[in-house]
mmCIF file of C-alpha atoms in Angstrom:
data_model
loop_
_atom_site.group_PDB
_atom_site.id
_atom_site.type_symbol
_atom_site.label_atom_id
_atom_site.label_comp_id
_atom_site.label_asym_id
_atom_site.label_seq_id
_atom_site.Cartn_x
_atom_site.Cartn_y
_atom_site.Cartn_z
ATOM 1 C CA MET A 535 10.900 -37.532 -4.097
ATOM 2 C CA ALA A 536 9.726 -40.946 -5.247
ATOM 3 C CA MET A 537 6.130 -39.699 -5.193
ATOM 4 C CA ILE A 538 7.071 -36.646 -7.269
ATOM 5 C CA GLY A 539 8.759 -38.932 -9.794
ATOM 6 C CA ALA A 540 5.696 -41.165 -9.897
ATOM 7 C CA CYS A 541 3.543 -38.172 -10.884
ATOM 8 C CA HIS A 542 5.497 -38.032 -14.146
ATOM 9 C CA SER A 543 5.991 -41.739 -14.738
ATOM 10 C CA PRO A 544 5.332 -42.837 -18.344
ATOM 11 C CA ASP A 545 4.141 -46.190 -16.955
ATOM 12 C CA ALA A 546 0.396 -45.848 -16.330
ATOM 13 C CA HIS A 547 0.292 -48.868 -13.978
ATOM 14 C CA GLU A 548 3.175 -47.534 -11.890
ATOM 15 C CA LYS A 549 1.588 -44.100 -11.725
ATOM 16 C CA ALA A 550 -1.761 -45.558 -10.646
ATOM 17 C CA ALA A 551 -0.101 -47.720 -7.975
ATOM 18 C CA PHE A 552 1.704 -44.752 -6.456
ATOM 19 C CA LYS A 553 -1.434 -42.618 -6.622
ATOM 20 C CA LEU A 554 -3.140 -45.037 -4.236
ATOM 21 C CA ARG A 555 -0.483 -44.132 -1.659
ATOM 22 C CA TYR A 556 -0.782 -40.349 -1.974
ATOM 23 C CA ASP A 557 -3.103 -39.855 0.994
ATOM 24 C CA ALA A 558 -1.295 -42.369 3.214
ATOM 25 C CA VAL A 559 2.065 -40.667 2.644
ATOM 26 C CA GLU A 560 0.457 -37.285 3.297
ATOM 27 C CA HIS A 561 -0.950 -38.519 6.629
ATOM 28 C CA TYR A 562 2.425 -39.937 7.683
ATOM 29 C CA VAL A 563 4.382 -36.812 6.725
ATOM 30 C CA PHE A 564 2.070 -34.400 8.526
ATOM 31 C CA SER A 565 1.842 -36.654 11.577
ATOM 32 C CA ASN A 566 5.633 -36.495 11.735
ATOM 33 C CA LEU A 567 5.467 -32.697 11.471
ATOM 34 C CA ASP A 568 3.016 -32.556 14.395
ATOM 35 C CA SER A 569 5.528 -34.419 16.570
ATOM 36 C CA PHE A 570 7.699 -31.274 16.717
ATOM 37 C CA ARG A 571 5.084 -29.238 18.571
ATOM 38 C CA GLY A 572 6.312 -28.059 21.951
ATOM 39 C CA ARG A 573 9.905 -29.151 21.346
ATOM 40 C CA VAL A 574 12.914 -26.867 21.630
ATOM 41 C CA ILE A 575 13.972 -26.214 18.039
ATOM 42 C CA GLN A 576 17.765 -26.234 18.024
ATOM 43 C CA GLY A 577 20.684 -28.499 17.137
ATOM 44 C CA THR A 578 19.713 -31.827 15.596
ATOM 45 C CA VAL A 579 16.024 -31.105 16.253
ATOM 46 C CA LEU A 580 16.279 -28.080 13.952
ATOM 47 C CA ARG A 581 17.801 -30.207 11.201
ATOM 48 C CA ASP A 582 15.087 -32.846 11.654
ATOM 49 C CA LEU A 583 12.365 -30.181 11.466
ATOM 50 C CA VAL A 584 13.825 -28.734 8.264
ATOM 51 C CA GLN A 585 13.785 -32.197 6.681
ATOM 52 C CA ALA A 586 10.215 -32.757 7.906
ATOM 53 C CA LEU A 587 9.184 -29.453 6.328
ATOM 54 C CA GLN A 588 10.918 -30.417 3.088
ATOM 55 C CA ALA A 589 8.796 -33.570 3.036
ATOM 56 C CA THR A 590 5.590 -31.601 3.656
ATOM 57 C CA TYR A 591 6.511 -29.250 0.824
ATOM 58 C CA LEU A 592 6.843 -32.194 -1.571
ATOM 59 C CA VAL A 593 3.494 -33.580 -0.410
ATOM 60 C CA LEU A 594 1.849 -30.214 -1.067
ATOM 61 C CA ILE A 595 3.321 -30.192 -4.554
ATOM 62 C CA TYR A 596 2.269 -33.677 -5.659
ATOM 63 C CA GLN A 597 -1.198 -33.386 -4.111
ATOM 64 C CA SER A 598 -1.720 -29.997 -5.767
ATOM 65 C CA TRP A 599 -0.615 -31.414 -9.109
ATOM 66 C CA ASP A 600 -2.050 -34.882 -9.144
ATOM 67 C CA GLY A 601 -4.200 -35.470 -6.058
ATOM 68 C CA SER A 602 -7.957 -35.873 -5.937
ATOM 69 C CA GLN A 603 -10.131 -32.769 -5.816
ATOM 70 C CA ILE A 604 -10.707 -33.326 -2.094
ATOM 71 C CA ALA A 605 -6.958 -33.687 -1.480
ATOM 72 C CA ARG A 606 -6.167 -30.555 -3.488
ATOM 73 C CA THR A 607 -8.650 -28.504 -1.505
ATOM 74 C CA ASP A 608 -7.402 -29.982 1.757
ATOM 75 C CA VAL A 609 -3.748 -29.100 1.144
ATOM 76 C CA ARG A 610 -4.658 -25.500 0.302
ATOM 77 C CA ARG A 611 -7.037 -24.903 3.196
ATOM 78 C CA LYS A 612 -5.634 -27.124 5.946
ATOM 79 C CA ARG A 613 -2.270 -28.746 5.288
ATOM 80 C CA PHE A 614 -0.473 -25.619 4.158
ATOM 81 C CA ALA A 615 -1.708 -23.831 7.284
ATOM 82 C CA GLN A 616 -0.075 -26.596 9.352
ATOM 83 C CA MET A 617 3.163 -26.102 7.461
ATOM 84 C CA VAL A 618 3.084 -22.331 8.004
ATOM 85 C CA GLU A 619 2.515 -22.884 11.724
ATOM 86 C CA SER A 620 5.666 -25.007 11.894
ATOM 87 C CA VAL A 621 7.651 -22.491 9.849
ATOM 88 C CA HIS A 622 6.696 -19.800 12.356
ATOM 89 C CA SER A 623 8.343 -21.879 15.086
ATOM 90 C CA LEU A 624 11.703 -21.358 13.358
ATOM 91 C CA ASP A 625 13.964 -18.404 14.038
ATOM 92 C CA VAL A 626 13.695 -17.064 10.512
ATOM 93 C CA GLY A 627 16.135 -14.221 11.163
ATOM 94 C CA SER A 628 18.901 -16.699 11.987
ATOM 95 C CA ALA A 629 18.609 -18.337 8.561
ATOM 96 C CA ALA A 630 21.457 -16.497 6.865
ATOM 97 C CA HIS A 631 24.851 -17.414 5.465
ATOM 98 C CA ASN A 632 28.064 -16.540 7.244
ATOM 99 C CA ASP A 633 30.494 -14.108 5.685
ATOM 100 C CA TYR A 634 32.831 -16.347 3.674
ATOM 101 C CA ARG A 635 34.780 -13.636 1.862
ATOM 102 C CA GLN A 636 37.936 -14.102 3.951
ATOM 103 C CA VAL A 637 37.517 -17.808 4.795
ATOM 104 C CA GLU A 638 40.281 -20.240 3.817
ATOM 105 C CA LEU A 639 39.443 -23.615 2.328
ATOM 106 C CA HIS A 640 40.620 -25.565 5.397
ATOM 107 C CA ASP A 641 38.151 -23.563 7.539
ATOM 108 C CA PHE A 642 35.217 -23.984 5.171
ATOM 109 C CA ASP A 643 32.541 -26.424 6.367
ATOM 110 C CA TRP A 644 30.717 -27.413 3.202
ATOM 111 C CA LEU A 645 28.000 -29.386 4.999
ATOM 112 C CA THR A 646 27.207 -26.425 7.259
ATOM 113 C CA PHE A 647 26.842 -24.204 4.211
ATOM 114 C CA VAL A 648 24.580 -26.719 2.445
ATOM 115 C CA GLY A 649 22.410 -27.142 5.544
ATOM 116 C CA MET A 650 21.920 -23.387 5.868
ATOM 117 C CA ASP A 651 21.189 -22.942 2.176
ATOM 118 C CA GLU A 652 18.603 -25.722 2.360
ATOM 119 C CA MET A 653 16.889 -23.932 5.234
ATOM 120 C CA ILE A 654 16.873 -20.584 3.421
ATOM 121 C CA ARG A 655 15.522 -22.203 0.267
ATOM 122 C CA LEU A 656 12.842 -24.030 2.259
ATOM 123 C CA LEU A 657 11.617 -20.766 3.791
ATOM 124 C CA THR A 658 11.618 -19.169 0.352
ATOM 125 C CA TRP A 659 9.689 -22.120 -1.116
ATOM 126 C CA CYS A 660 7.028 -21.712 1.568
ATOM 127 C CA PHE A 661 6.585 -18.086 0.570
ATOM 128 C CA LEU A 662 6.430 -19.051 -3.119
ATOM 129 C CA VAL A 663 3.703 -21.639 -2.456
ATOM 130 C CA ASP A 664 1.793 -19.067 -0.411
ATOM 131 C CA SER A 665 1.930 -16.508 -3.207
ATOM 132 C CA ALA A 666 1.064 -19.169 -5.816
ATOM 133 C CA PHE A 667 -2.121 -20.059 -3.934
ATOM 134 C CA SER A 668 -3.008 -16.351 -4.017
ATOM 135 C CA ILE A 669 -2.299 -16.029 -7.738
ATOM 136 C CA PHE A 670 -3.985 -19.187 -8.962
ATOM 137 C CA PHE A 671 -6.737 -19.816 -6.398
ATOM 138 C CA ASN A 672 -7.453 -16.357 -4.963
ATOM 139 C CA ILE A 673 -6.521 -17.313 -1.390
ATOM 140 C CA ALA A 674 -5.336 -14.603 0.992
ATOM 141 C CA PRO A 675 -1.575 -14.898 1.681
ATOM 142 C CA ARG A 676 -0.604 -16.315 5.066
ATOM 143 C CA PHE A 677 2.783 -14.591 5.082
ATOM 144 C CA ILE A 678 3.286 -10.845 5.255
ATOM 145 C CA LEU A 679 6.308 -9.488 3.433
ATOM 146 C CA ARG A 680 7.876 -8.203 6.641
ATOM 147 C CA GLU A 681 8.261 -11.819 7.774
ATOM 148 C CA LEU A 682 10.790 -12.496 5.004
ATOM 149 C CA GLN A 683 13.739 -11.854 7.320
ATOM 150 C CA MET A 684 15.797 -14.836 6.125
ATOM 151 C CA GLY A 685 19.006 -14.281 4.235
ATOM 152 C CA LEU A 686 19.324 -14.874 0.517
ATOM 153 C CA SER A 687 19.877 -18.308 -0.957
ATOM 154 C CA SER A 688 23.138 -18.789 -2.791
ATOM 155 C CA PRO A 689 23.233 -18.709 -6.605
ATOM 156 C CA GLU A 690 22.998 -21.967 -8.506
ATOM 157 C CA THR A 691 26.764 -21.923 -9.117
ATOM 158 C CA CYS A 692 27.292 -22.313 -5.349
ATOM 159 C CA PHE A 693 24.463 -24.685 -4.518
ATOM 160 C CA GLY A 694 25.253 -26.960 -7.456
ATOM 161 C CA ALA A 695 29.033 -27.011 -6.968
ATOM 162 C CA SER A 696 30.646 -30.447 -7.202
ATOM 163 C CA SER A 697 33.367 -29.872 -4.591
ATOM 164 C CA PRO A 698 34.072 -27.730 -1.503
ATOM 165 C CA GLU A 699 36.779 -25.856 -3.418
ATOM 166 C CA GLU A 700 34.430 -24.928 -6.245
ATOM 167 C CA CYS A 701 31.648 -24.034 -3.821
ATOM 168 C CA LEU A 702 33.822 -21.707 -1.733
ATOM 169 C CA LEU A 703 35.208 -19.985 -4.836
ATOM 170 C CA GLU A 704 31.716 -19.293 -6.205
ATOM 171 C CA LEU A 705 30.447 -18.329 -2.755
ATOM 172 C CA GLN A 706 33.191 -15.750 -2.263
ATOM 173 C CA LYS A 707 32.628 -14.378 -5.751
ATOM 174 C CA TRP A 708 28.911 -13.965 -5.006
ATOM 175 C CA GLN A 709 29.395 -12.338 -1.607
ATOM 176 C CA CYS A 710 32.001 -9.918 -2.939
ATOM 177 C CA GLN A 711 29.523 -8.773 -5.587
ATOM 178 C CA ALA A 712 26.325 -8.815 -3.525
ATOM 179 C CA GLY A 713 27.426 -8.411 0.102
ATOM 180 C CA THR A 714 26.264 -10.531 3.030
ATOM 181 C CA GLU A 715 23.905 -8.332 5.013
ATOM 182 C CA TYR A 716 20.784 -8.459 2.843
ATOM 183 C CA THR A 717 17.570 -10.257 3.776
ATOM 184 C CA LEU A 718 14.875 -11.227 1.301
ATOM 185 C CA TYR A 719 12.646 -8.486 2.711
ATOM 186 C CA GLU A 720 15.342 -5.863 2.183
ATOM 187 C CA ILE A 721 15.985 -6.857 -1.409
ATOM 188 C CA VAL A 722 12.235 -6.724 -2.091
ATOM 189 C CA LYS A 723 12.206 -3.178 -0.676
ATOM 190 C CA ASP A 724 15.135 -2.294 -2.945
ATOM 191 C CA ALA A 725 13.177 -3.556 -5.932
ATOM 192 C CA LEU A 726 10.282 -1.234 -5.030
ATOM 193 C CA SER A 727 12.473 1.861 -4.837
ATOM 194 C CA PRO A 728 11.922 4.678 -7.380
ATOM 195 C CA THR A 729 15.462 4.386 -8.702
ATOM 196 C CA LEU A 730 17.713 1.356 -8.612
ATOM 197 C CA ASP A 731 21.217 2.427 -9.554
ATOM 198 C CA LEU A 732 23.677 0.326 -11.542
ATOM 199 C CA GLN A 733 25.322 -1.064 -8.411
ATOM 200 C CA GLY A 734 21.940 -2.091 -7.045
ATOM 201 C CA GLN A 735 21.024 -3.756 -10.341
ATOM 202 C CA ILE A 736 24.264 -5.743 -10.394
ATOM 203 C CA ARG A 737 23.829 -6.772 -6.758
ATOM 204 C CA MET A 738 20.323 -8.027 -7.477
ATOM 205 C CA ALA A 739 21.310 -9.657 -10.771
ATOM 206 C CA CYS A 740 23.900 -11.776 -8.931
ATOM 207 C CA GLN A 741 21.221 -13.451 -6.820
ATOM 208 C CA SER A 742 19.812 -16.931 -7.334
ATOM 209 C CA THR A 743 16.899 -17.544 -9.669
ATOM 210 C CA ILE A 744 14.733 -18.520 -6.706
ATOM 211 C CA THR A 745 15.381 -15.076 -5.185
ATOM 212 C CA MET A 746 14.320 -13.408 -8.429
ATOM 213 C CA PHE A 747 11.176 -15.540 -8.375
ATOM 214 C CA ALA A 748 10.516 -14.503 -4.773
ATOM 215 C CA ILE A 749 10.782 -10.807 -5.689
ATOM 216 C CA ILE A 750 8.190 -11.055 -8.449
ATOM 217 C CA SER A 751 6.003 -13.188 -6.164
ATOM 218 C CA ALA A 752 6.186 -10.408 -3.559
ATOM 219 C CA LEU A 753 4.814 -8.020 -6.176
ATOM 220 C CA HIS A 754 1.893 -10.394 -6.705
ATOM 221 C CA VAL A 755 1.232 -10.370 -2.949
ATOM 222 C CA LEU A 756 1.171 -6.563 -2.969
ATOM 223 C CA ILE A 757 -1.229 -6.623 -5.914
ATOM 224 C CA PHE A 758 -3.495 -9.131 -4.168
ATOM 225 C CA ASN A 759 -3.656 -7.012 -1.009
ATOM 226 C CA SER A 760 -4.353 -3.772 -2.871
ATOM 227 C CA ASP A 761 -7.846 -2.325 -3.188
ATOM 228 C CA PRO A 762 -8.581 0.059 -6.064
ATOM 229 C CA SER A 763 -11.693 1.386 -4.315
ATOM 230 C CA ILE A 764 -9.696 2.515 -1.254
ATOM 231 C CA GLY A 765 -6.958 5.118 -1.409
ATOM 232 C CA GLN A 766 -5.318 6.820 -4.348
ATOM 233 C CA THR A 767 -3.772 5.292 -7.444
ATOM 234 C CA SER A 768 -0.428 6.468 -6.055
ATOM 235 C CA GLN A 769 -0.495 3.340 -3.862
ATOM 236 C CA TYR A 770 0.495 1.389 -6.983
ATOM 237 C CA VAL A 771 3.622 3.427 -7.740
ATOM 238 C CA PRO A 772 5.944 1.077 -5.758
ATOM 239 C CA ILE A 773 4.531 -1.900 -7.662
ATOM 240 C CA TYR A 774 5.198 -0.225 -11.004
ATOM 241 C CA ASN A 775 8.697 0.602 -9.738
ATOM 242 C CA GLY A 776 9.202 -3.041 -8.838
ATOM 243 C CA LEU A 777 8.077 -4.245 -12.252
ATOM 244 C CA SER A 778 10.397 -1.820 -14.038
ATOM 245 C CA ASN A 779 13.383 -2.596 -11.804
ATOM 246 C CA TRP A 780 12.818 -6.353 -11.957
ATOM 247 C CA GLN A 781 12.711 -6.307 -15.756
ATOM 248 C CA ALA A 782 15.952 -4.318 -15.947
ATOM 249 C CA VAL A 783 17.664 -6.660 -13.486
ATOM 250 C CA TRP A 784 16.444 -9.807 -15.253
ATOM 251 C CA ASN A 785 17.768 -8.595 -18.604
ATOM 252 C CA ARG A 786 21.106 -7.665 -17.019
ATOM 253 C CA ARG A 787 21.165 -11.057 -15.300
ATOM 254 C CA LYS A 788 20.820 -12.865 -18.625
ATOM 255 C CA ILE A 789 23.943 -11.079 -19.863
ATOM 256 C CA ILE A 790 25.866 -12.033 -16.712
ATOM 257 C CA LEU A 791 24.869 -15.697 -17.025
ATOM 258 C CA GLN A 792 25.826 -15.793 -20.699
ATOM 259 C CA CYS A 793 29.321 -14.683 -19.692
ATOM 260 C CA SER A 794 29.587 -17.390 -17.018
ATOM 261 C CA PRO A 795 32.055 -20.148 -17.971
ATOM 262 C CA ARG A 796 30.199 -22.709 -15.869
ATOM 263 C CA GLU A 797 27.234 -24.680 -17.170
ATOM 264 C CA LEU A 798 24.359 -24.264 -14.715
ATOM 265 C CA GLY A 799 22.115 -27.003 -16.047
ATOM 266 C CA HIS A 800 18.401 -26.757 -16.810
ATOM 267 C CA PRO A 801 16.685 -24.065 -14.710
ATOM 268 C CA GLY A 802 13.421 -26.011 -14.521
ATOM 269 C CA PHE A 803 10.297 -24.170 -13.423
ATOM 270 C CA TRP A 804 12.283 -21.091 -12.390
ATOM 271 C CA GLN A 805 12.760 -20.197 -16.062
ATOM 272 C CA HIS A 806 9.137 -18.987 -16.061
ATOM 273 C CA CYS A 807 9.945 -15.910 -13.943
ATOM 274 C CA PRO A 808 9.227 -13.545 -16.877
ATOM 275 C CA ASP A 809 5.758 -15.089 -17.266
ATOM 276 C CA TYR A 810 4.984 -14.175 -13.658
ATOM 277 C CA TRP A 811 6.328 -10.678 -14.321
ATOM 278 C CA LEU A 812 4.047 -10.298 -17.335
ATOM 279 C CA LEU A 813 1.027 -11.543 -15.385
ATOM 280 C CA ALA A 814 1.748 -9.034 -12.601
ATOM 281 C CA LYS A 815 2.043 -6.251 -15.163
ATOM 282 C CA LEU A 816 -1.293 -7.113 -16.772
ATOM 283 C CA LEU A 817 -3.021 -7.423 -13.400
ATOM 284 C CA ILE A 818 -1.811 -4.054 -12.141
ATOM 285 C CA GLN A 819 -2.784 -2.407 -15.419
ATOM 286 C CA GLN A 820 -6.303 -3.777 -15.065
ATOM 287 C CA ILE A 821 -6.538 -2.692 -11.427
ATOM 288 C CA THR A 822 -5.381 0.870 -12.077
ATOM 289 C CA GLN A 823 -7.789 1.111 -14.999
ATOM 290 C CA PHE A 824 -10.559 -0.068 -12.669
ATOM 291 C CA ALA A 825 -9.562 2.560 -10.093
ATOM 292 C CA SER A 826 -9.546 5.370 -12.653
ATOM 293 C CA GLN A 827 -13.125 4.576 -13.692
ATOM 294 C CA CYS A 828 -14.375 5.439 -10.175
ATOM 295 C CA GLN A 829 -17.187 2.875 -10.171
ATOM 296 C CA PRO A 830 -18.014 2.113 -6.518
ATOM 297 C CA ARG A 831 -20.542 -0.574 -7.461
ATOM 298 C CA ALA A 832 -18.417 -2.228 -10.116
ATOM 299 C CA LYS A 833 -17.969 -5.979 -10.024
ATOM 300 C CA PRO A 834 -14.948 -6.930 -7.867
ATOM 301 C CA LEU A 835 -11.844 -8.111 -9.691
ATOM 302 C CA ARG A 836 -11.491 -11.139 -7.390
ATOM 303 C CA PRO A 837 -15.070 -12.335 -6.843
ATOM 304 C CA CYS A 838 -14.479 -15.873 -5.606
ATOM 305 C CA TYR A 839 -12.405 -17.227 -2.704
ATOM 306 C CA ASP A 840 -10.396 -20.418 -3.393
ATOM 307 C CA GLU A 841 -11.514 -20.749 -6.982
ATOM 308 C CA GLU A 842 -10.896 -24.421 -7.704
ATOM 309 C CA SER A 843 -11.467 -24.161 -11.458
ATOM 310 C CA GLN A 844 -9.119 -21.158 -11.899
ATOM 311 C CA ARG A 845 -11.639 -19.995 -14.501
ATOM 312 C CA ARG A 846 -11.173 -16.312 -13.658
ATOM 313 C CA LEU A 847 -7.408 -16.414 -14.121
ATOM 314 C CA HIS A 848 -7.635 -18.557 -17.249
ATOM 315 C CA GLY A 849 -10.125 -16.150 -18.806
ATOM 316 C CA PHE A 850 -7.974 -13.174 -17.879
ATOM 317 C CA ILE A 851 -4.880 -14.686 -19.516
ATOM 318 C CA CYS A 852 -6.787 -15.706 -22.647
ATOM 319 C CA HIS A 853 -8.134 -12.159 -22.962
ATOM 320 C CA TYR A 854 -4.596 -10.790 -23.205
ATOM 321 C CA GLU A 855 -3.085 -13.747 -25.048
ATOM 322 C CA SER A 856 -2.931 -12.082 -28.437
ATOM 323 C CA SER A 857 -2.402 -8.510 -27.250
ATOM 324 C CA GLN A 858 0.796 -6.559 -27.788
ATOM 325 C CA ALA A 859 1.426 -6.625 -24.026
ATOM 326 C CA CYS A 860 2.318 -10.311 -24.238
ATOM 327 C CA GLY A 861 5.452 -9.384 -26.146
ATOM 328 C CA ALA A 862 6.425 -6.539 -23.860
ATOM 329 C CA PHE A 863 9.264 -8.360 -22.143
#
């Protein structure tokens, strides 16, 4: 966390001093992660591994933001693969909250809840980084959507609660509205359905912002893995369904949050969910237009693997910057 803070330090000397330690901290953190290979992942070892993975996630972030060009390439091509390998050693399906709807306060273990929510959020972050590398650098995703068998992270009202009493109250409210049986994969499938009824919209709108971000990121993964020169344009119908359903849910969610009596604080980067939605919409429109032209020798839409400069994406966004589509949300 100190390294992340140093990335944004207004003191140039402090920032430069911390930058000299970027690679050393990266080496230490990933060496620690390697120490878990071959160990039985349960009990305190599981908690230690989750914390080690949290540290590797932070290293990936600051190196991707502020590291040297060599370090940035290394974290995308090598370090993230190490992190994914460790994530696969976890029992992802066991990362789910208990049913707290009938739990009394004296039986509620706040630390157990926080530990589980941290694990679910960590797994979701890994998927978000994976999809971000696909979006911005044209790297094939390392996760398939079917692997997203973890439960859903709690809403910000639960995770940011200041006391066990407040946390349990918000947790029960959330689970009564949304249920307890859903995995991230299942809610992504719901989003792709042809019709999402009012109950389904409300259930999805009650989820955390990170879950909403994961749903739109899943749409980007589907877009990345699609091929307009193979198959029919009907393969894109679920993606269009997902875009339409996500937009309806997001707008309903804004109404729900406006009615919330509790101040949730600044949403940070998650507030840019609609931007990712718009980008997905523009990408799928371009792809379906490409498919309808039936040009087998046309230039591929994604010509370069691991595009460091992001020139293709930047040019694509600039092309649509002043179009009416940018105000579609």
